[in-house]
CSV table of C-alpha atoms and ligand atoms in Angstrom, one decimal:
chain,number,residue,atom,x,y,z
T,24,MET,CA,85.3,85.1,108.6
T,25,TYR,CA,86.1,88.2,106.6
T,26,VAL,CA,88.6,88.0,103.7
T,27,ILE,CA,90.4,91.2,102.8
T,28,THR,CA,92.2,91.4,99.4
T,29,GLY,CA,94.8,94.2,99.0
T,30,ALA,CA,95.1,93.9,102.8
T,31,THR,CA,98.5,95.7,102.9
T,32,GLY,CA,97.3,98.6,100.8
T,33,ASN,CA,95.8,102.0,101.6
T,34,THR,CA,92.3,100.9,102.3
T,35,GLY,CA,92.9,97.3,103.2
T,36,GLN,CA,95.0,97.8,106.3
T,37,HIS,CA,92.5,100.2,107.9
T,38,ILE,CA,89.7,97.8,107.2
T,39,VAL,CA,91.6,94.9,108.8
T,40,ARG,CA,92.4,96.9,111.9
T,41,THR,CA,88.8,98.0,112.4
T,42,LEU,CA,87.4,94.5,111.9
T,43,LEU,CA,90.0,93.0,114.3
T,44,ALA,CA,89.3,95.6,116.9
T,45,LYS,CA,85.6,94.5,116.8
T,46,GLY,CA,86.7,90.9,117.5
T,47,ALA,CA,86.1,89.6,113.9
T,48,ARG,CA,88.0,86.8,112.3
T,49,VAL,CA,89.9,88.2,109.4
T,50,ARG,CA,92.1,86.6,106.6
T,51,VAL,CA,94.4,89.0,104.9
T,52,VAL,CA,95.5,88.4,101.3
T,53,GLY,CA,98.7,89.7,99.8
T,54,ARG,CA,101.7,88.5,97.7
T,55,ASP,CA,104.3,88.8,100.4
T,56,ALA,CA,104.4,87.1,103.8
T,57,GLU,CA,106.7,89.8,105.2
T,58,ARG,CA,104.3,92.6,104.3
T,59,LEU,CA,101.4,90.7,105.9
T,60,LYS,CA,103.3,90.2,109.2
T,61,PRO,CA,102.2,93.4,111.0
T,62,LEU,CA,98.5,92.5,110.3
T,63,ALA,CA,99.2,88.9,111.4
T,64,ALA,CA,100.7,90.3,114.6
T,65,LEU,CA,97.3,91.9,115.3
T,66,GLY,CA,95.5,88.6,115.0
T,67,ALA,CA,94.7,88.3,111.3
T,68,GLU,CA,95.3,85.1,109.4
T,69,PRO,CA,97.8,85.7,106.6
T,70,PHE,CA,97.3,84.2,103.2
T,71,VAL,CA,100.0,84.6,100.6
T,72,GLY,CA,98.7,84.4,97.0
T,73,ALA,CA,98.4,86.3,93.7
T,74,ALA,CA,95.1,87.9,92.7
T,75,GLY,CA,95.2,86.4,89.2
T,76,ASP,CA,95.5,82.8,90.4
T,77,VAL,CA,92.1,81.0,90.6
T,78,LYS,CA,93.3,78.1,92.7
T,79,SER,CA,95.0,80.4,95.2
T,80,MET,CA,92.0,82.8,95.5
T,81,THR,CA,89.6,80.0,95.8
T,82,ARG,CA,91.5,78.8,98.8
T,83,ALA,CA,91.8,82.3,100.1
T,84,PHE,CA,88.0,82.9,100.0
T,85,ALA,CA,87.2,79.5,101.7
T,86,GLY,CA,84.8,79.8,104.6
T,87,ALA,CA,84.3,83.6,104.0
T,88,THR,CA,81.0,85.2,105.0
T,89,ALA,CA,82.1,88.4,103.3
T,90,VAL,CA,85.0,89.4,101.1
T,91,TYR,CA,86.5,92.9,100.3
T,92,THR,CA,87.6,92.9,96.7
T,93,LEU,CA,90.1,95.3,95.3
T,94,VAL,CA,91.5,95.0,91.8
T,95,PRO,CA,95.1,96.1,92.3
T,96,PRO,CA,96.3,98.9,89.9
T,97,PRO,CA,98.5,97.0,87.4
T,98,TYR,CA,101.0,99.8,87.0
T,99,SER,CA,103.5,97.9,84.8
T,100,ALA,CA,101.1,95.6,82.8
T,101,PRO,CA,101.4,95.8,79.0
T,102,GLN,CA,97.6,95.4,78.7
T,103,VAL,CA,96.0,97.0,81.7
T,104,ARG,CA,92.3,96.2,81.1
T,105,ASN,CA,93.1,92.6,80.3
T,106,THR,CA,95.1,92.2,83.5
T,107,GLN,CA,92.3,93.8,85.6
T,108,ASN,CA,89.8,91.5,83.9
T,109,ALA,CA,91.9,88.5,84.7
T,110,VAL,CA,92.0,89.4,88.4
T,111,SER,CA,88.3,90.2,88.3
T,112,GLN,CA,87.5,86.8,86.8
T,113,THR,CA,89.6,85.1,89.4
T,114,TYR,CA,87.7,86.8,92.2
T,115,ALA,CA,84.4,86.0,90.6
T,116,GLU,CA,85.2,82.3,90.3
T,117,ALA,CA,86.5,82.2,93.9
T,118,ILE,CA,83.3,83.9,95.2
T,119,ILE,CA,81.1,81.4,93.2
T,120,ALA,CA,83.1,78.4,94.3
T,121,ASN,CA,82.8,79.3,97.9
T,122,GLN,CA,79.3,80.6,97.8
T,123,VAL,CA,80.4,83.8,99.4
T,124,ARG,CA,77.2,85.7,100.5
T,125,TYR,CA,78.5,89.3,100.8
T,126,VAL,CA,81.1,91.3,98.8
T,127,VAL,CA,82.1,94.9,99.4
T,128,ASN,CA,84.0,96.0,96.3
T,129,LEU,CA,86.3,99.0,96.0
T,130,SER,CA,85.4,100.7,92.8
T,131,SER,CA,85.7,104.3,91.5
T,132,ALA,CA,83.5,107.3,90.7
T,133,GLY,CA,83.1,107.0,87.0
T,134,ALA,CA,82.8,103.2,86.9
T,135,GLN,CA,79.5,103.6,85.0
T,136,LEU,CA,81.8,104.4,82.0
T,137,ALA,CA,82.7,101.5,79.8
T,138,GLN,CA,85.2,103.6,77.7
T,139,ASP,CA,87.3,106.7,77.8
T,140,PHE,CA,88.1,106.7,81.5
T,141,GLY,CA,91.5,104.9,81.7
T,142,PRO,CA,92.0,102.3,84.4
T,143,VAL,CA,88.5,102.9,85.8
T,144,ASN,CA,87.1,101.2,82.8
T,145,GLY,CA,88.6,98.0,84.2
T,146,LEU,CA,86.7,98.6,87.4
T,147,HIS,CA,83.5,99.0,85.3
T,148,ASP,CA,84.1,95.5,84.0
T,149,HIS,CA,84.6,94.2,87.5
T,150,GLU,CA,81.4,95.7,88.7
T,151,GLN,CA,79.5,94.2,85.8
T,152,ARG,CA,81.1,90.8,86.4
T,153,LEU,CA,80.2,90.8,90.2
T,154,ASN,CA,76.7,92.0,89.4
T,155,GLN,CA,76.2,88.8,87.4
T,156,ILE,CA,76.8,86.5,90.4
T,157,GLY,CA,73.3,85.4,91.4
T,158,ASP,CA,73.1,84.8,95.1
T,159,THR,CA,75.8,87.2,96.3
T,160,HIS,CA,75.0,90.6,97.8
T,161,VAL,CA,77.4,93.1,96.4
T,162,LEU,CA,78.1,96.7,97.5
T,163,HIS,CA,80.3,98.8,95.2
T,164,LEU,CA,82.0,101.7,96.8
T,165,ARG,CA,82.7,104.3,94.0
T,166,ALA,CA,85.4,106.4,95.5
T,167,GLY,CA,86.6,109.8,94.4
T,168,PHE,CA,90.2,110.8,93.6
T,169,PHE,CA,92.5,109.6,96.4
T,170,MET,CA,94.3,112.2,98.5
T,171,GLU,CA,97.1,109.7,98.7
T,172,ASN,CA,97.8,110.2,95.0
T,173,GLN,CA,99.7,113.3,96.1
T,174,PHE,CA,102.4,111.0,97.6
T,175,PHE,CA,103.5,110.2,94.0
T,176,ASN,CA,104.5,113.9,93.7
T,177,ILE,CA,107.0,114.0,96.6
T,178,ALA,CA,110.0,113.4,94.4
T,179,LEU,CA,108.9,116.1,92.0
T,180,ILE,CA,108.4,118.6,94.9
T,181,ARG,CA,111.8,117.7,96.4
T,182,ALA,CA,113.7,117.8,93.1
T,183,GLN,CA,112.0,120.8,91.3
T,184,GLY,CA,110.2,122.7,94.0
T,185,ILE,CA,106.9,122.5,92.1
T,186,ASN,CA,103.7,120.4,92.3
T,187,GLY,CA,102.1,119.4,89.1
T,188,SER,CA,99.8,117.0,87.2
T,189,PRO,CA,97.8,117.1,84.0
T,190,LEU,CA,94.7,118.3,85.9
T,191,ARG,CA,93.5,121.9,85.3
T,192,ALA,CA,94.7,124.0,88.2
T,193,GLU,CA,91.3,125.5,89.2
T,194,LEU,CA,89.1,122.4,88.6
T,195,ALA,CA,87.6,121.2,91.9
T,196,ILE,CA,87.1,117.5,92.1
T,197,PRO,CA,85.9,115.1,94.9
T,198,MET,CA,89.0,114.0,96.8
T,199,ILE,CA,88.9,111.4,99.5
T,200,ALA,CA,91.2,110.1,102.2
T,201,THR,CA,91.5,106.3,101.8
T,202,GLN,CA,91.0,105.9,105.6
T,203,ASP,CA,87.5,107.2,105.0
T,204,ILE,CA,86.8,104.6,102.3
T,205,ALA,CA,88.0,102.0,104.7
T,206,ALA,CA,85.7,103.2,107.5
T,207,VAL,CA,82.7,102.9,105.2
T,208,ALA,CA,83.8,99.5,104.0
T,209,ALA,CA,84.4,98.2,107.5
T,210,GLN,CA,81.0,99.5,108.7
T,211,HIS,CA,79.1,97.6,105.9
T,212,LEU,CA,81.2,94.5,106.4
T,213,LEU,CA,80.4,94.4,110.1
T,214,ALA,CA,76.7,95.3,109.6
T,215,LEU,CA,76.1,93.2,106.4
T,216,ASP,CA,73.3,95.7,105.8
T,217,PHE,CA,73.2,95.6,102.0
T,218,SER,CA,71.3,93.3,99.7
T,219,GLY,CA,71.2,92.6,96.0
T,220,LYS,CA,73.6,94.7,93.9
T,221,SER,CA,74.1,98.3,95.0
T,222,THR,CA,76.5,101.2,94.5
T,223,ILE,CA,77.4,104.1,96.7
T,224,GLU,CA,79.6,107.0,95.8
T,225,LEU,CA,82.1,108.3,98.3
T,226,LEU,CA,83.2,111.9,97.5
T,227,GLY,CA,85.4,112.9,100.4
T,228,GLN,CA,85.0,116.0,102.6
T,229,ARG,CA,84.7,118.5,99.7
T,230,ASP,CA,85.6,119.1,96.1
T,231,ILE,CA,89.0,120.7,95.9
T,232,SER,CA,91.2,121.9,93.1
T,233,MET,CA,94.9,121.2,92.5
T,234,GLN,CA,95.6,124.9,93.1
T,235,GLU,CA,94.1,124.6,96.6
T,236,VAL,CA,95.7,121.2,97.2
T,237,THR,CA,99.1,122.6,96.4
T,238,ARG,CA,98.6,125.7,98.6
T,239,ILE,CA,97.7,123.4,101.6
T,240,LEU,CA,100.5,121.0,101.0
T,241,GLY,CA,103.0,123.8,100.5
T,242,ALA,CA,102.0,125.4,103.8
T,243,ALA,CA,102.2,122.0,105.6
T,244,ILE,CA,105.8,121.3,104.3
T,245,GLY,CA,107.1,124.8,104.9
T,246,LYS,CA,107.0,125.9,101.2
T,247,PRO,CA,104.0,128.4,101.3
T,248,ASP,CA,104.8,129.5,97.7
T,249,LEU,CA,104.9,126.0,96.2
T,250,PRO,CA,103.6,126.6,92.6
T,251,TYR,CA,101.2,124.2,90.8
T,252,LEU,CA,101.9,123.5,87.2
T,253,GLN,CA,99.5,121.9,84.8
T,254,PHE,CA,101.6,119.5,82.8
T,255,GLY,CA,101.0,118.8,79.1
T,256,TYR,CA,99.7,115.3,78.3
T,257,GLU,CA,102.7,114.2,76.4
T,258,ASP,CA,105.2,115.4,79.1
T,259,ALA,CA,103.1,113.7,81.8
T,260,ARG,CA,102.9,110.5,79.8
T,261,ALA,CA,106.7,110.5,79.3
T,262,ALA,CA,107.3,111.1,83.0
T,263,MET,CA,105.0,108.3,84.0
T,264,VAL,CA,106.7,105.9,81.7
T,265,GLY,CA,110.0,107.1,83.1
T,266,MET,CA,108.7,106.2,86.6
T,267,GLY,CA,108.2,102.6,85.4
T,268,LEU,CA,104.5,102.6,84.3
T,269,SER,CA,103.7,100.6,81.2
T,270,ALA,CA,102.9,102.6,78.1
T,271,ASP,CA,99.3,101.3,78.3
T,272,MET,CA,98.9,102.4,82.0
T,273,ALA,CA,100.4,105.8,81.2
T,274,ASP,CA,98.0,106.2,78.2
T,275,GLY,CA,95.1,105.1,80.5
T,276,TYR,CA,95.9,107.8,83.1
T,277,ILE,CA,96.2,110.4,80.4
T,278,GLU,CA,92.8,109.4,79.1
T,279,LEU,CA,91.4,109.7,82.6
T,280,TYR,CA,92.9,113.2,83.2
T,281,ARG,CA,91.8,114.4,79.8
T,282,TYR,CA,88.2,113.2,80.6
T,283,ILE,CA,88.2,115.0,83.9
T,284,ASN,CA,89.6,118.2,82.4
T,285,ASP,CA,87.1,118.1,79.5
T,286,HIS,CA,83.9,116.9,81.3
T,287,GLY,CA,84.5,117.4,85.0
T,288,TYR,CA,84.6,114.5,87.5
T,289,PRO,CA,82.1,111.9,86.4
T,290,GLN,CA,80.4,111.2,89.7
T,291,LEU,CA,76.6,110.6,89.4
T,292,GLU,CA,75.4,111.7,92.8
T,293,ALA,CA,75.0,115.3,94.1
T,294,ARG,CA,77.0,115.8,97.2
T,295,SER,CA,75.1,114.8,100.3
T,296,VAL,CA,75.6,113.9,104.0
T,297,LYS,CA,75.6,110.2,102.8
T,298,ASN,CA,78.4,110.5,100.3
T,299,THR,CA,80.5,113.1,102.2
T,300,THR,CA,83.3,111.8,104.5
T,301,PRO,CA,85.1,113.5,107.3
T,302,THR,CA,88.8,113.8,106.6
T,303,ARG,CA,89.7,117.2,105.3
T,304,PHE,CA,92.6,117.7,102.9
T,305,GLU,CA,94.2,119.9,105.6
T,306,ASP,CA,94.2,116.8,107.9
T,307,PHE,CA,95.7,114.6,105.2
T,308,ALA,CA,98.4,117.3,104.6
T,309,GLN,CA,99.7,116.8,108.2
T,310,GLY,CA,100.5,113.1,107.4
T,311,PHE,CA,101.9,114.2,104.0
T,312,ALA,CA,104.3,116.6,105.7
T,313,ALA,CA,105.5,113.8,108.1
T,314,VAL,CA,106.3,111.6,105.1
T,315,TYR,CA,107.8,114.5,103.1
T,316,GLY,CA,110.0,115.4,106.1
T,317,LYS,CA,111.5,111.9,106.4
P,11,NAP,N1,94.0,106.3,93.1
P,11,NAP,C1,92.7,106.8,93.0
P,11,NAP,O1,92.5,108.0,93.0
P,11,NAP,C2,91.6,105.8,93.0
P,11,NAP,C3,90.3,106.3,93.0
P,11,NAP,C4,89.2,105.3,93.0
P,11,NAP,C5,89.5,104.0,93.0
P,11,NAP,N2,90.8,103.5,93.0
P,11,NAP,C6,91.0,102.1,93.0
P,11,NAP,O2,91.4,101.7,94.3
P,11,NAP,C7,92.2,100.5,94.2
P,11,NAP,C8,93.5,100.6,95.0
P,11,NAP,O3,93.1,100.6,96.3
P,11,NAP,P1,94.2,100.9,97.5
P,11,NAP,O4,94.8,102.2,97.3
P,11,NAP,O5,93.5,100.5,98.8
P,11,NAP,O6,95.3,99.8,97.2
P,11,NAP,P2,96.8,100.0,97.0
P,11,NAP,O7,97.3,100.8,98.2
P,11,NAP,O8,97.1,100.4,95.6
P,11,NAP,O9,97.3,98.5,97.3
P,11,NAP,C9,97.1,97.5,96.4
P,11,NAP,C10,97.1,96.2,97.2
P,11,NAP,O10,96.9,95.1,96.3
P,11,NAP,C11,97.9,94.1,96.6
P,11,NAP,N3,98.3,93.5,95.4
P,11,NAP,C12,98.9,94.1,94.3
P,11,NAP,N4,99.0,93.3,93.3
P,11,NAP,C13,98.6,92.1,93.7
P,11,NAP,C14,98.4,90.8,93.1
P,11,NAP,N5,98.8,90.6,91.9
P,11,NAP,N6,97.9,89.8,93.9
P,11,NAP,C15,97.5,90.0,95.2
P,11,NAP,N7,97.6,91.3,95.8
P,11,NAP,C16,98.1,92.2,95.1
P,11,NAP,C17,99.0,94.8,97.3
P,11,NAP,O11,99.6,94.0,98.3
P,11,NAP,P3,101.0,93.3,98.2
P,11,NAP,O12,101.9,94.3,97.5
P,11,NAP,O13,101.4,93.2,99.7
P,11,NAP,O14,100.8,92.0,97.5
P,11,NAP,C18,98.3,95.9,98.0
P,11,NAP,O15,97.9,95.5,99.3
P,11,NAP,C19,92.4,100.2,92.7
P,11,NAP,O16,91.4,99.3,92.3
P,11,NAP,C20,92.2,101.6,92.1
P,11,NAP,O17,91.8,101.5,90.8
P,11,NAP,C21,91.8,104.4,93.0
């Protein structure tokens, strides 16, 4: 039995589909029965529960050989790191209570940093907590910047005809399609080929700058001259709060962008065949254009 948290999200749904296609038993965890229905229709066992609730997660993980853990981004939490740690603690207790042997954990490039890297510092804490669980084999997938983050800019592109973020225009960073993370997660969940506590970085198909991202997106949506604007930190923070993020989450993202601009992306590994994944930004842009056009 595999238990997949965040099953309705970017990575979770792809993992579930792959495991089911291989004939595995899969329990899918989410907060809303309706959102779990499409996965249940494919043969997954739905489990409705909140990630911060120990009793609920302990039942969710019952009988699991392996669990995929994902600490959901707490966009509106007044205290982001505390909220992430509460979820992390819940997962850890549920893993211990059920003596789960294998965990694949979605983490982030930069999770070696205990400070100064926004919401990723909460994933650092989660890694540390899982690493303290004695008999459980844990594989941390430290993913680069998600291509899917560009979906948050659709409203901006539509309303103002620009793409923008606080990132420096020409700074190339490792950008990954979440389906590629899911493919690696599913592969290791099926093979159970990891032992002890280990970490791999997943850096996408190539490093790419926001300038190039914007050129590719612009071409895909029929706006070949779409400009990219580097937003000031204060303006970006105000816009995030305006979109409903808590002040603490907006501060965290600004901290993360500032870190990347000042120091470069904090991955530890040099790019290699092992940490490079197939989906090109050009491929992602086709899916982006389909969503943009709706
Ligand atoms: N964005 C990036 O560039 C980036 C880079 C590296 C790592 N990460 C990390 O990747 C993770 C996000 O992964 P993702 O994109 O696959 O997920 P996602 O699409 O953000 O989805 C989050 C999932 O968590 C579930 N969820 C949210 N709150 C929950 C709660 N309180 N209890 C139970 N389930 C809850 C949601 O399901 P329901 O709504 O159906 O409950 C949803 O399935 C985060 O840990 C993030 O820090 C992000």
